[in-house]
XYZ file of C-alpha atoms in Angstrom:
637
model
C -3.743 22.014 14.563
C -6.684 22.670 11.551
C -6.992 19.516 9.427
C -6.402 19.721 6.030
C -8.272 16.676 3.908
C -7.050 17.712 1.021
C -10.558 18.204 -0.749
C -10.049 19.149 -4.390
C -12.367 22.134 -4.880
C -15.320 21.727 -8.037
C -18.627 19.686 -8.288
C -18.318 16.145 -5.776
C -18.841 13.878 -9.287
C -15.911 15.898 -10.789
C -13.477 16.054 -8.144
C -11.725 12.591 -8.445
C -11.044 13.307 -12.316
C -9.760 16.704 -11.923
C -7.606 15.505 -8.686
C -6.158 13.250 -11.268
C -5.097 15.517 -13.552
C -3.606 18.388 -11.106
C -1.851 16.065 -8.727
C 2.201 15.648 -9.825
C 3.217 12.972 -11.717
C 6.559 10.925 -11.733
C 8.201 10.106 -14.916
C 7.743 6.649 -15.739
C 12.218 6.491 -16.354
C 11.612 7.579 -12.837
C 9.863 5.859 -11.155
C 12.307 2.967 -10.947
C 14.525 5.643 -8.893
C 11.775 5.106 -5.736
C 10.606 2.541 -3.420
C 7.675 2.218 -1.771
C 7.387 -0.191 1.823
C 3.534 -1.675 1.626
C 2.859 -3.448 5.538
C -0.076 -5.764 4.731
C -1.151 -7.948 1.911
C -4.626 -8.510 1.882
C -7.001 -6.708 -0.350
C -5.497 -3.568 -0.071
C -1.639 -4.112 0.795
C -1.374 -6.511 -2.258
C -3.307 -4.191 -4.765
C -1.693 -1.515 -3.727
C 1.877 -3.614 -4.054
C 0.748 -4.824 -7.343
C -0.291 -1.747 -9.112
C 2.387 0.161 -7.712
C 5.219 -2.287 -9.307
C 3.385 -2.856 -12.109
C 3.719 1.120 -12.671
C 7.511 0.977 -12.032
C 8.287 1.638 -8.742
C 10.565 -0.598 -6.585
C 8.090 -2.266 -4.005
C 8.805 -3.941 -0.502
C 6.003 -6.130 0.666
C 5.861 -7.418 4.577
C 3.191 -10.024 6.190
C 3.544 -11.683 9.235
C 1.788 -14.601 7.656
C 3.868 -17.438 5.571
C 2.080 -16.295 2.577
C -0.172 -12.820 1.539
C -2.686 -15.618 0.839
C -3.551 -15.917 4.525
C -4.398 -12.205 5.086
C -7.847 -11.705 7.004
C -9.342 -10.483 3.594
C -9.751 -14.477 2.779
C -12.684 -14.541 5.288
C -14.937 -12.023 3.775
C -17.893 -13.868 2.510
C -20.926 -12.075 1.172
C -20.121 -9.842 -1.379
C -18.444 -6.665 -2.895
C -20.762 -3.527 -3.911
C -20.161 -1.803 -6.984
C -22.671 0.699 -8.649
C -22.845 -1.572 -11.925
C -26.606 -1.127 -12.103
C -26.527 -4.767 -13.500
C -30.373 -5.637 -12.455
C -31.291 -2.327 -13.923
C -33.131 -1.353 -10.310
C -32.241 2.082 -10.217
C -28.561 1.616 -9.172
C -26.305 4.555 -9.712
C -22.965 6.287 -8.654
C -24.650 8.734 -6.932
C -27.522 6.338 -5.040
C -24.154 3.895 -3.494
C -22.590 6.917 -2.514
C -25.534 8.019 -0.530
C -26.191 4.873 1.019
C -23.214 5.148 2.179
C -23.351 8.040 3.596
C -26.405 7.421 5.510
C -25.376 3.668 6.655
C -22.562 5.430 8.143
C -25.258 8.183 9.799
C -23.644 10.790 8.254
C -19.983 10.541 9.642
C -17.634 10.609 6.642
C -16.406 12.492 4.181
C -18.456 13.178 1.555
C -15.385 13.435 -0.815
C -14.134 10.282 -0.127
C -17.137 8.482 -0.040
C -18.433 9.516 -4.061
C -15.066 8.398 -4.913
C -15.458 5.364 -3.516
C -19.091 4.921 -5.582
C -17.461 5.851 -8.721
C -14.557 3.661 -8.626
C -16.167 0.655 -7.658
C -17.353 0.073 -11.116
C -13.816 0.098 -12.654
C -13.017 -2.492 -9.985
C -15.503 -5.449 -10.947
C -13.753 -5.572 -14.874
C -10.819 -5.549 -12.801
C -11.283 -8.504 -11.562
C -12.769 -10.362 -13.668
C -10.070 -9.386 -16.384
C -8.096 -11.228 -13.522
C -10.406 -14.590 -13.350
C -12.611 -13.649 -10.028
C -15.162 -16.436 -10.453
C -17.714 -14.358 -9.359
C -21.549 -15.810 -9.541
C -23.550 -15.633 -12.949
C -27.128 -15.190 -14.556
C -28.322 -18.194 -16.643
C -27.454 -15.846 -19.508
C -23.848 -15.084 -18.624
C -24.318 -11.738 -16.718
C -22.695 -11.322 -13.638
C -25.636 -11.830 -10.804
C -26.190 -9.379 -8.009
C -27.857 -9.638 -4.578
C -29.077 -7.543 -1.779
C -27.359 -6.672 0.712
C -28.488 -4.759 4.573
C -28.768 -0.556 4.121
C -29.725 -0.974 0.322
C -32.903 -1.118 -1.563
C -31.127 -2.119 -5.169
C -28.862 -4.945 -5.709
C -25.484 -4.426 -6.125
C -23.889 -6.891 -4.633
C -21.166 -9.075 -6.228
C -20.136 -12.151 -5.037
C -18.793 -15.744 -5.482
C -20.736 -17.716 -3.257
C -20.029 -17.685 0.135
C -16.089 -17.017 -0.308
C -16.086 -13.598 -2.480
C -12.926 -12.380 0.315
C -10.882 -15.603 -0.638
C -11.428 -15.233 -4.266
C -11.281 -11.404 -4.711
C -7.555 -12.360 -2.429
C -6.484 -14.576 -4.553
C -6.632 -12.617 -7.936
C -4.850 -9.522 -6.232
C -2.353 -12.885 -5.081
C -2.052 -13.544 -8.718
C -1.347 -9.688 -9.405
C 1.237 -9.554 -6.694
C 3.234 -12.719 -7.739
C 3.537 -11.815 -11.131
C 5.466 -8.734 -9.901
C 7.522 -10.436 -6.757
C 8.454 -12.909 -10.417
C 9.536 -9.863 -12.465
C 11.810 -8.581 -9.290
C 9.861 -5.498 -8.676
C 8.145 -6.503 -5.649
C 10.288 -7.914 -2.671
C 8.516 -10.299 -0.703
C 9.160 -10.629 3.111
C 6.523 -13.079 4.774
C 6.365 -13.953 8.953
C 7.909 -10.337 9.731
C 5.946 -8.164 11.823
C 6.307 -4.263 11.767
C 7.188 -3.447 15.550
C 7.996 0.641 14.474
C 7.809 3.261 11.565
C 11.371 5.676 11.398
C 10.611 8.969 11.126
C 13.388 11.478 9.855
C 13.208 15.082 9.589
C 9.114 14.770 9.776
C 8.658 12.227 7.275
C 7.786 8.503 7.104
C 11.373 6.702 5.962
C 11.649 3.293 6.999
C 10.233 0.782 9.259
C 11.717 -1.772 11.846
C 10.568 -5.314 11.510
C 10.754 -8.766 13.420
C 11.676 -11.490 11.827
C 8.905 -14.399 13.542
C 11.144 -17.186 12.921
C 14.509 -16.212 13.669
C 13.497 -13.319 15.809
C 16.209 -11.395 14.401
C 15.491 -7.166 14.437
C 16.183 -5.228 10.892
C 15.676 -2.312 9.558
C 14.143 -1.316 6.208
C 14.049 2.099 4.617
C 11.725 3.628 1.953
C 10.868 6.659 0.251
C 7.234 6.414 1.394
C 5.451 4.066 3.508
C 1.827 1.861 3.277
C 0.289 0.812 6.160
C -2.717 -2.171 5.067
C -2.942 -3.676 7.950
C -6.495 -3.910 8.648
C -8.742 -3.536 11.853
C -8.481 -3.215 15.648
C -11.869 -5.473 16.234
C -9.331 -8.001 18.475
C -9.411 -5.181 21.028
C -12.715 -7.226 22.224
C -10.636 -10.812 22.306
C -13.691 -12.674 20.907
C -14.461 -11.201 17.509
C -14.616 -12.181 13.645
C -11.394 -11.144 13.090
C -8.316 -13.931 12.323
C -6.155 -14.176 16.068
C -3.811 -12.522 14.590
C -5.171 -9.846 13.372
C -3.814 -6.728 15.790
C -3.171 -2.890 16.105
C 0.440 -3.148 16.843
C 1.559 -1.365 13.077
C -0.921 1.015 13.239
C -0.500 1.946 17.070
C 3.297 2.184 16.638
C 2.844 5.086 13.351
C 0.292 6.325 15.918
C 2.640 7.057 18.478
C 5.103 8.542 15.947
C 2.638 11.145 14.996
C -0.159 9.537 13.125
C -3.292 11.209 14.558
C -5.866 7.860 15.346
C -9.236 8.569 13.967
C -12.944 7.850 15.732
C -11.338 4.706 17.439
C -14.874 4.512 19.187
C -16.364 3.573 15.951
C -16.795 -0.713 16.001
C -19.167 -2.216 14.128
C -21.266 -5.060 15.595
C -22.106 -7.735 13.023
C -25.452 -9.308 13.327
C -25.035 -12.519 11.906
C -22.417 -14.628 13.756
C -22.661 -18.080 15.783
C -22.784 -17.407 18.833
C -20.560 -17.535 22.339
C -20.922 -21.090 23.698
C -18.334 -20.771 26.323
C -14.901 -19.483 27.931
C -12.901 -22.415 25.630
C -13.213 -19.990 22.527
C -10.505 -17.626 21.004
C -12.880 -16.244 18.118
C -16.395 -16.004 16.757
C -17.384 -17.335 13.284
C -19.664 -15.072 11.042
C -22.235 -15.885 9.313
C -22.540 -13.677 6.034
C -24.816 -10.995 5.943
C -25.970 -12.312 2.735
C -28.431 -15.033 4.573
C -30.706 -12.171 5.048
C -31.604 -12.086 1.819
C -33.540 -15.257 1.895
C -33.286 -15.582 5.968
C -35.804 -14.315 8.152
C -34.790 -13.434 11.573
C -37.501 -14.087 14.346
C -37.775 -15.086 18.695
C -41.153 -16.528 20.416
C -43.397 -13.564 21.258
C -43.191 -14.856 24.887
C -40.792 -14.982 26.814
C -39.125 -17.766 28.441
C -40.344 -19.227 25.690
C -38.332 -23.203 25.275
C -40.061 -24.430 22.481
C -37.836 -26.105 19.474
C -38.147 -23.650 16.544
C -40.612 -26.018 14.542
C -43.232 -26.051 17.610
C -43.414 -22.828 17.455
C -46.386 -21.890 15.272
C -46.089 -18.612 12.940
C -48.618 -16.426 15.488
C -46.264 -17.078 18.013
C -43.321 -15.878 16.409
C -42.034 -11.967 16.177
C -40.218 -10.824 12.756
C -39.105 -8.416 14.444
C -37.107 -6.893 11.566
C -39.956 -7.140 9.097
C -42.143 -5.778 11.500
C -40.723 -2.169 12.858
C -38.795 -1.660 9.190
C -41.147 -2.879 6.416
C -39.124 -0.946 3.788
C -36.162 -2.690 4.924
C -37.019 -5.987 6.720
C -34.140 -8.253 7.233
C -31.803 -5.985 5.417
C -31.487 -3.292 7.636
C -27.877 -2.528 8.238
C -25.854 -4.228 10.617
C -25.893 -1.492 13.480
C -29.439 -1.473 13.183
C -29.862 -5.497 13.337
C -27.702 -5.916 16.135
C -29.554 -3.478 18.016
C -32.580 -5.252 18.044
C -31.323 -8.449 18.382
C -29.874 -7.831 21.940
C -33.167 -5.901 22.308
C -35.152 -8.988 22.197
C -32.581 -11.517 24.232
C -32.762 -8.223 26.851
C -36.926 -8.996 26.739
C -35.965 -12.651 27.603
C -37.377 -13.949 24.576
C -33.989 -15.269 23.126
C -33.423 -18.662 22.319
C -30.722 -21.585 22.522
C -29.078 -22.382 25.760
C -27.616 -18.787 26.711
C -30.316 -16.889 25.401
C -28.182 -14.628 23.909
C -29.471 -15.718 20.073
C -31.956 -15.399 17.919
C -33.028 -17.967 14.880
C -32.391 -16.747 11.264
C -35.106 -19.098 9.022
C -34.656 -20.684 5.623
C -37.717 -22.684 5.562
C -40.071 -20.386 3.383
C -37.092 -19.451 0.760
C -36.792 -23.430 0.607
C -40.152 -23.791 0.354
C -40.224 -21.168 -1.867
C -36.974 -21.620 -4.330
C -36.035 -25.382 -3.709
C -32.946 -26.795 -1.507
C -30.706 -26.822 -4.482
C -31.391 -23.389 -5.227
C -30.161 -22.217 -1.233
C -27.496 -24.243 -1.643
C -25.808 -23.129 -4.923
C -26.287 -19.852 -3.037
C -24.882 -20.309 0.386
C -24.200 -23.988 0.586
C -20.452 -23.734 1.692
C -22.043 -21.219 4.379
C -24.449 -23.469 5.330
C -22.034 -26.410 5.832
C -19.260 -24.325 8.335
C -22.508 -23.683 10.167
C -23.450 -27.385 10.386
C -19.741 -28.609 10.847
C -19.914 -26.016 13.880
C -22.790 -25.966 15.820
C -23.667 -30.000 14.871
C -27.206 -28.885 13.647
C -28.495 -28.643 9.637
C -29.873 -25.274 8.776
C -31.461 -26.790 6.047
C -33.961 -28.329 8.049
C -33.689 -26.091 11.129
C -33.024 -22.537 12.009
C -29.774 -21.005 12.499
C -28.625 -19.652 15.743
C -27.116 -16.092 15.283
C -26.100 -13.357 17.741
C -24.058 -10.301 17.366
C -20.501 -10.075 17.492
C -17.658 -7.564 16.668
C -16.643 -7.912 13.018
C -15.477 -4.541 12.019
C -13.589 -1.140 12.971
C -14.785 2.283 11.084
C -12.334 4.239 13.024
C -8.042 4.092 12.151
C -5.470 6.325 11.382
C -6.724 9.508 9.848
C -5.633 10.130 6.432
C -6.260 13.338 4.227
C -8.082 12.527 0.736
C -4.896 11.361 -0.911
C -4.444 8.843 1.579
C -1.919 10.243 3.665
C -1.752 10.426 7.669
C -0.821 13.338 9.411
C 2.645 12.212 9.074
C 3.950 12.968 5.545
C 5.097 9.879 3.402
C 3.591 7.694 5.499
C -0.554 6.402 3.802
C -3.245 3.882 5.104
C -5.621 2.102 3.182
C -8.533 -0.145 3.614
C -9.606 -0.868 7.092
C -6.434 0.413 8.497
C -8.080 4.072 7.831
C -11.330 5.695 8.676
C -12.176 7.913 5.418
C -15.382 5.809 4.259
C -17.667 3.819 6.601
C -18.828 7.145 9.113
C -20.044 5.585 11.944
C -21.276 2.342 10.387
C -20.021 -0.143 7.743
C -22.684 -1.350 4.826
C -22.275 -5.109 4.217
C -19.993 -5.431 1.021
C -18.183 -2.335 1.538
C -14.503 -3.673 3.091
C -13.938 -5.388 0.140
C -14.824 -2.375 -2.198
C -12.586 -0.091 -0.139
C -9.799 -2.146 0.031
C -9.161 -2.385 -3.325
C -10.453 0.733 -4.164
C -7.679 2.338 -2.081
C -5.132 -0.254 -3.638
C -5.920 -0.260 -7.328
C -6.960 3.241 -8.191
C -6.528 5.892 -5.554
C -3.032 5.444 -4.019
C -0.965 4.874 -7.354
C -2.117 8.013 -8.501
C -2.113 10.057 -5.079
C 1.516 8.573 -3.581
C 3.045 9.590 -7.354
C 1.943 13.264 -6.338
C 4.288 13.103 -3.191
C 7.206 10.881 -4.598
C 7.518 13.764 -6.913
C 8.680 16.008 -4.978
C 11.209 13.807 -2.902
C 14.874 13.329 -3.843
C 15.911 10.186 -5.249
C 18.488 9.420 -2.869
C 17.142 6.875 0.145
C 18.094 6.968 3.644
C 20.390 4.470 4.615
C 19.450 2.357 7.563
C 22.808 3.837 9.224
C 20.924 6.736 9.976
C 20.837 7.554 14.034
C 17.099 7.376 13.658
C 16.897 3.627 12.542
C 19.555 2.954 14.741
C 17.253 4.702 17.518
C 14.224 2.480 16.648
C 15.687 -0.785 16.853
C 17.560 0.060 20.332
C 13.702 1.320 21.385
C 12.184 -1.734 19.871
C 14.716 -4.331 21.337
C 14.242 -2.720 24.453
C 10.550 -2.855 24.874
C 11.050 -6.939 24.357
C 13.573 -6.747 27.023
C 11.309 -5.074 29.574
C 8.873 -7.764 28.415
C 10.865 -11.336 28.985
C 12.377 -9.649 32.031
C 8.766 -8.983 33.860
C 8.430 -12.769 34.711
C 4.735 -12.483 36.466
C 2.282 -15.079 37.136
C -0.174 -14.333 34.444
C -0.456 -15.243 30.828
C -0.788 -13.026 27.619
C -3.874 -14.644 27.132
C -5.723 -13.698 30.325
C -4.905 -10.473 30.174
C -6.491 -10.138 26.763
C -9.489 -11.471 27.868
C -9.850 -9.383 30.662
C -9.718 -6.901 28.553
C -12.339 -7.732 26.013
C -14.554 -8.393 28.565
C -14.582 -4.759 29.826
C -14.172 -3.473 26.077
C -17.451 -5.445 25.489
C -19.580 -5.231 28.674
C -18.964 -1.019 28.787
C -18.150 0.005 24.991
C -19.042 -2.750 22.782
C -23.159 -2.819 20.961
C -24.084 -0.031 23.873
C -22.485 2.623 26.040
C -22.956 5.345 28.655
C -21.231 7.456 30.433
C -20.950 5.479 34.001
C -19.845 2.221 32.292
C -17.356 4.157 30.280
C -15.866 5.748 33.162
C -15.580 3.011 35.143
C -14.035 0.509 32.387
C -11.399 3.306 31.784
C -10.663 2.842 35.482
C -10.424 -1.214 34.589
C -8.406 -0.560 31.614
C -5.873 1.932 34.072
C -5.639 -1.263 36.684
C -5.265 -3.827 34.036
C -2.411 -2.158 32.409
C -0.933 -1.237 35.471
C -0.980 -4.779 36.435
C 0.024 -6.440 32.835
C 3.426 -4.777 33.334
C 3.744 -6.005 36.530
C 2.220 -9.183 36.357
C 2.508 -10.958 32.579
C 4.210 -13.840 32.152
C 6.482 -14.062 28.752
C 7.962 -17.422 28.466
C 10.778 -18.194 25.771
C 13.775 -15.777 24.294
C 13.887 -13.168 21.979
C 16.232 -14.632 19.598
C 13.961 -17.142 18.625
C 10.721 -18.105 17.097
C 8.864 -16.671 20.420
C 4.675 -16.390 19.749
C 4.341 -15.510 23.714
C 6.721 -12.375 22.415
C 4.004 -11.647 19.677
C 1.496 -11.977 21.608
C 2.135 -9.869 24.258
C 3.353 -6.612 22.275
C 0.339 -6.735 20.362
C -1.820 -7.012 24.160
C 0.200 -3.983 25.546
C -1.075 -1.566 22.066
C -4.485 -2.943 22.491
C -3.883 -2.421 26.067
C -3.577 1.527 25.265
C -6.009 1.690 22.598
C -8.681 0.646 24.643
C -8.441 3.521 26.556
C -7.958 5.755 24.067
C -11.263 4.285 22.360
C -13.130 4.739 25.612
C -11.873 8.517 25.976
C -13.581 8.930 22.277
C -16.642 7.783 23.025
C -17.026 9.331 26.124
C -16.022 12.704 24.113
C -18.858 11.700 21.935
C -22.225 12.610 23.560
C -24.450 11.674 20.993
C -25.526 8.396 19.094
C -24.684 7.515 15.538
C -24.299 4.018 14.330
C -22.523 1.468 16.120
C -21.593 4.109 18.570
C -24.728 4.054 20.273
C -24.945 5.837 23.562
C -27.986 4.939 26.132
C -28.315 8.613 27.053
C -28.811 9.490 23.513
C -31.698 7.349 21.572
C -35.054 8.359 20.056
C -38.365 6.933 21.568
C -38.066 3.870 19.363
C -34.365 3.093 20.340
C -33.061 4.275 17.667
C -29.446 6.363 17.502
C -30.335 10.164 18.047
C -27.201 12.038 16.495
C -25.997 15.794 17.574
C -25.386 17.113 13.840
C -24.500 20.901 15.727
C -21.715 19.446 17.957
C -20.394 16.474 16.741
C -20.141 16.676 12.714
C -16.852 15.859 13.103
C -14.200 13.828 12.598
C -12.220 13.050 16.041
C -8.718 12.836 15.544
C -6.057 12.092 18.538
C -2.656 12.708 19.027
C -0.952 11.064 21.107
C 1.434 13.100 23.412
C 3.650 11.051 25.361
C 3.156 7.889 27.734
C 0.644 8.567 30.628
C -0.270 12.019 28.915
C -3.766 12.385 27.355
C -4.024 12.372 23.703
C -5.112 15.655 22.172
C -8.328 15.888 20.095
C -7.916 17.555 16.758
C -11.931 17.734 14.951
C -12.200 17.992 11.064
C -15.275 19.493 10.573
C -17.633 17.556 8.244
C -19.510 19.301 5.364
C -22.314 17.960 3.679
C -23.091 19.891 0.707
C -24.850 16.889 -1.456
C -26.919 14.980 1.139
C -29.359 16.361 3.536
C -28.224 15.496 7.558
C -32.242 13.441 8.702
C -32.550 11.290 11.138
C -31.728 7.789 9.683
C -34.849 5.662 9.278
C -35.313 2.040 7.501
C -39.001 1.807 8.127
């Protein structure tokens, strides 16, 4: 099958405004006639909900929170990007989208990406028009900062908490329609399947978490926002209940999964202090700007930080990228980070960190100026670990925070499955290989303010009015399929817990395809994963009923996708015989241990299908073009 993206022909800064004007348009007496399902309501799913019912279309909204208010987006700290040019440093459309492109070494769409660039301005007025308390020059101006794989500040933010505030105006945008009737809210129900009919995306079935009751819901298209895979690992950044299961489900109805080897590594979290912990806690990316990262020059060396006089210490960061320094991007950090706890020279009681220093930007700007900056940050670090960053360093250590690869969608948004779209991190169109810090939040409302109303209006056009019923054999289908598979779950009665085998599992993910990979490690965790699965359907334990508020239930579905996607992430980047960002294969590095890319073989994206259960997937490649950027070998130095 050739992949069609969709690229409008024309110049790449006119193709967005020319898309707009030749894609079909519904009549806004129309309009009314369709409804739209949108899975997720964090930055994307509630945008997307909001605009879309704010344009006239009927809109179903489903979270499996209580509230869209507790969607993962609220943990986003640092910032949001937007080429606003606001500290008049050289800033521009075209120099974001080109960061981009290069933070992600050169593994996205070059379409999709300017897009991205040139919409981002549109969505800082948009939410400040909606009361985003965003940070703020002593003369009024919105204030920018720096953020890793940029030399120009462009980043937005509002303190430490930009995710929870940027939420809570697309909240505010989202009630005011679920108030006017246009946008029907259903909280604590979990998509368990998308209906297909006749090709097309129609209808999804749902769990109710409370009442476990099973229903069906049809649609003339369908939204998938539901965010990142990172929980693959068990310990990550990500919420607990953040999971695959939506996206995995559309998969296996004949949405092709995109680079699923592509996980980005965030350098700045707290780090593992034992087997009692569910999840990691990040530490924004925005310390870097006045944090300097640095480990003894010896090794072994136990030394507290302030005994440890400044020819002793290594800035690393500042001293192989002086361009850069401490805001290199994240793939790069991380990198070097578990470089030097490798060299036994990291510190704390595992060895596995490395100190991040405020002393010379307090020395430098005064306490209270760090603190009106990161002070909430600084205070989750301290209510954590027990010590004060103020007066010594913080203890940071990589740890999965982010997924580039999802469900491949064509330039209007759409998977390979018509009707059925996936925005924000649930999708793998921007990041490449590689996320820039700021960039989630950007995308997911980029995708859910001002590309999908226009690009889902150019399919609803050419639909019928008339809606499925949920009488149709192929709801009726999905529900028998879905009741079933939590029947074969509660009947397996084994000796292990949900939990264990999760953990398993991110311990292989981690040890053989998490910050490095190679070939033997790779073969032998598939070989794990095979066993493990093998042995969760033999062996898990699923207390409770399925008529009932069940978590166990929950749990375990969302284990058995991750179960599968594992694999299928470890097939990918054993596929992939070359390095390029966070998919950074031993066999493939420059003399300085940096990612060495194959532009000739692998400018591609990597799109599977999935072909049946205990079948291998089937690799579809769109072919990457770069007509606008020239493919070098990334360097921050």
């Amino acid at each position: 099958m050739i992949l069609d993206a969709k690229v409008p022909a024309g110049d790449l800064a006119d193709k967005w405004k020319n898309h707009k004007f030749n894609v079909k348009l519904v009549n806004p007496a129309n309009k009314r006639k369709y409804e739209v399902i949108v899975v997720g309501t964090g930055l994307a799913g509630a945008s997307a909900a909001a605009s879309l019912a704010e344009l006239g279309y009927n809109v179903k909204a489903f979270c499996f929170q209580d509230s869209p208010r507790r969607a993962h987006s609220i943990a986003a700290q640092g910032g949001i990007n937007a080429a606003k040019n606001y500290q008049n440093d050289g800033d521009s459309v075209f120099r974001l989208f080109y960061d981009t492109i290069k933070g992600g070494d050169y593994r996205s769409r070059e379409a999709n990406v300017y897009r991205l660039a040139e919409v981002s301005v549109n969505i800082i007025d948009q939410c400040v028009a909606q009361g985003v308390p965003f940070a703020r020059e002593y003369g009024g101006l919105l204030a920018n900062r720096s953020f890793g794989g940029a030399q120009v500040s462009r980043t937005f933010y509002a303190r430490g908490q930009t995710g929870q505030q940027l939420l809570l105006g697309a909240y505010s945008a989202l009630s005011r329609q679920i108030n006017t009737g246009k946008v029907e809210m259903h909280s604590r129900k979990e998509m368990l399947d998308l209906v297909v009919v006749d090709g097309q995306a129609r209808g999804i079935i749902v769990r109710d978490l409370v009442t476990g009751e099973i229903s069906s819901h049809s649609a003339h298209a369908v939204i998938l926002a539901t965010g990142g895979y990172g929980n693959v690992f068990y310990l990550s950044t990500n919420a607990m209940g953040s999971n695959v299961t939506a996206a995995w489900r559309a998969h296996k109805k004949g949405a092709f999964f995109a680079n699923p080897c592509y996980t980005q590594i965030h350098p700045t979290c707290i780090p593992v202090s034992g087997t009692h912990q569910s999840k990691l806690t990040l530490m924004s990316e925005s310390l870097r700007n006045d944090g300097r990262v640095w480990v003894p020059k010896k090794e072994g060396d136990t030394r507290k930080p302030k005994d440890i006089p400044e020819n002793e210490r290594d800035y690393y960061l500042e001293r192989k990228y002086p361009s850069f320094g401490n805001l290199v991007p994240r793939d790069v950090a991380s990198r070097n980070a578990k470089y030097a706890c490798d060299e036994g020279r990291g510190v704390g009681s595992t060895k596995l960190a490395v100190y991040l220093d405020f002393a010379d930007a307090i020395k430098r700007d005064g306490k209270d100026t760090i603190a009106a900056k990161y002070g909430n940050l600084f205070d989750m670090y301290q209510q954590i670990t027990g010590e004060n960053p103020y007066e010594t360093p913080m203890r940071i250590f990589p740890a999965v925070h982010y997924t580039m690869g999802g469900l491949w969608v064509d330039y209007n948004l759409m998977t390979s499955v018509p009707g059925l779209y996936a925005l924000g991190e649930a999708n793998f169109s921007d990041h490449g290989a590689n996320r820039l810090g700021a960039s989630a939040l950007m995308q997911g409302l980029a995708d859910g303010y001002f590309v999908v109303p226009y690009t889902i209006g150019d399919y609803l056009a050419r639909m019928p009015y008339d809606k499925i019923g949920t009488d149709h054999p192929a709801f009726k289908e999905a529900e028998h399929q879905v009741k079933e598979k939590i029947s074969q779950l509660l009947s397996i009665n084994g000796s292990k817990t949900v939990d264990q085998f999760h953990r398993e599992l991110g311990l292989i993910m981690w040890d053989n395809c998490g910050m490095s990979r190679n070939a033997e490690g790779l073969k032998e965790a598939k070989t794990k994963i095979k066993s493990l699965r093998d042995d969760f359907w033999q062996n898990v334990k699923v207390l409770g009923e399925a008529g009932q508020m069940n978590q166990s239930i929950e749990k375990a579905g969302r284990v058995a996708d991750f179960l599968e996607l594992g694999e299928l992430m470890i097939d990918d980047a054993l596929d992939r015989n070359e390095s390029c960002g966070g998919h950074f294969r031993e066999e493939y590095q420059t003399e300085e241990g940096e990612a060495k890319r194959n532009d000739e073989q692998y400018s591609y994206v990597a799109a599977w299908e999935y072909k049946g259960k205990d079948q291998a997937e089937s690799l579809h490649k769109e072919q990457l073009e770069f007509q606008n950027v020239k493919l070098t070998q990334r360097s921050y130095k």
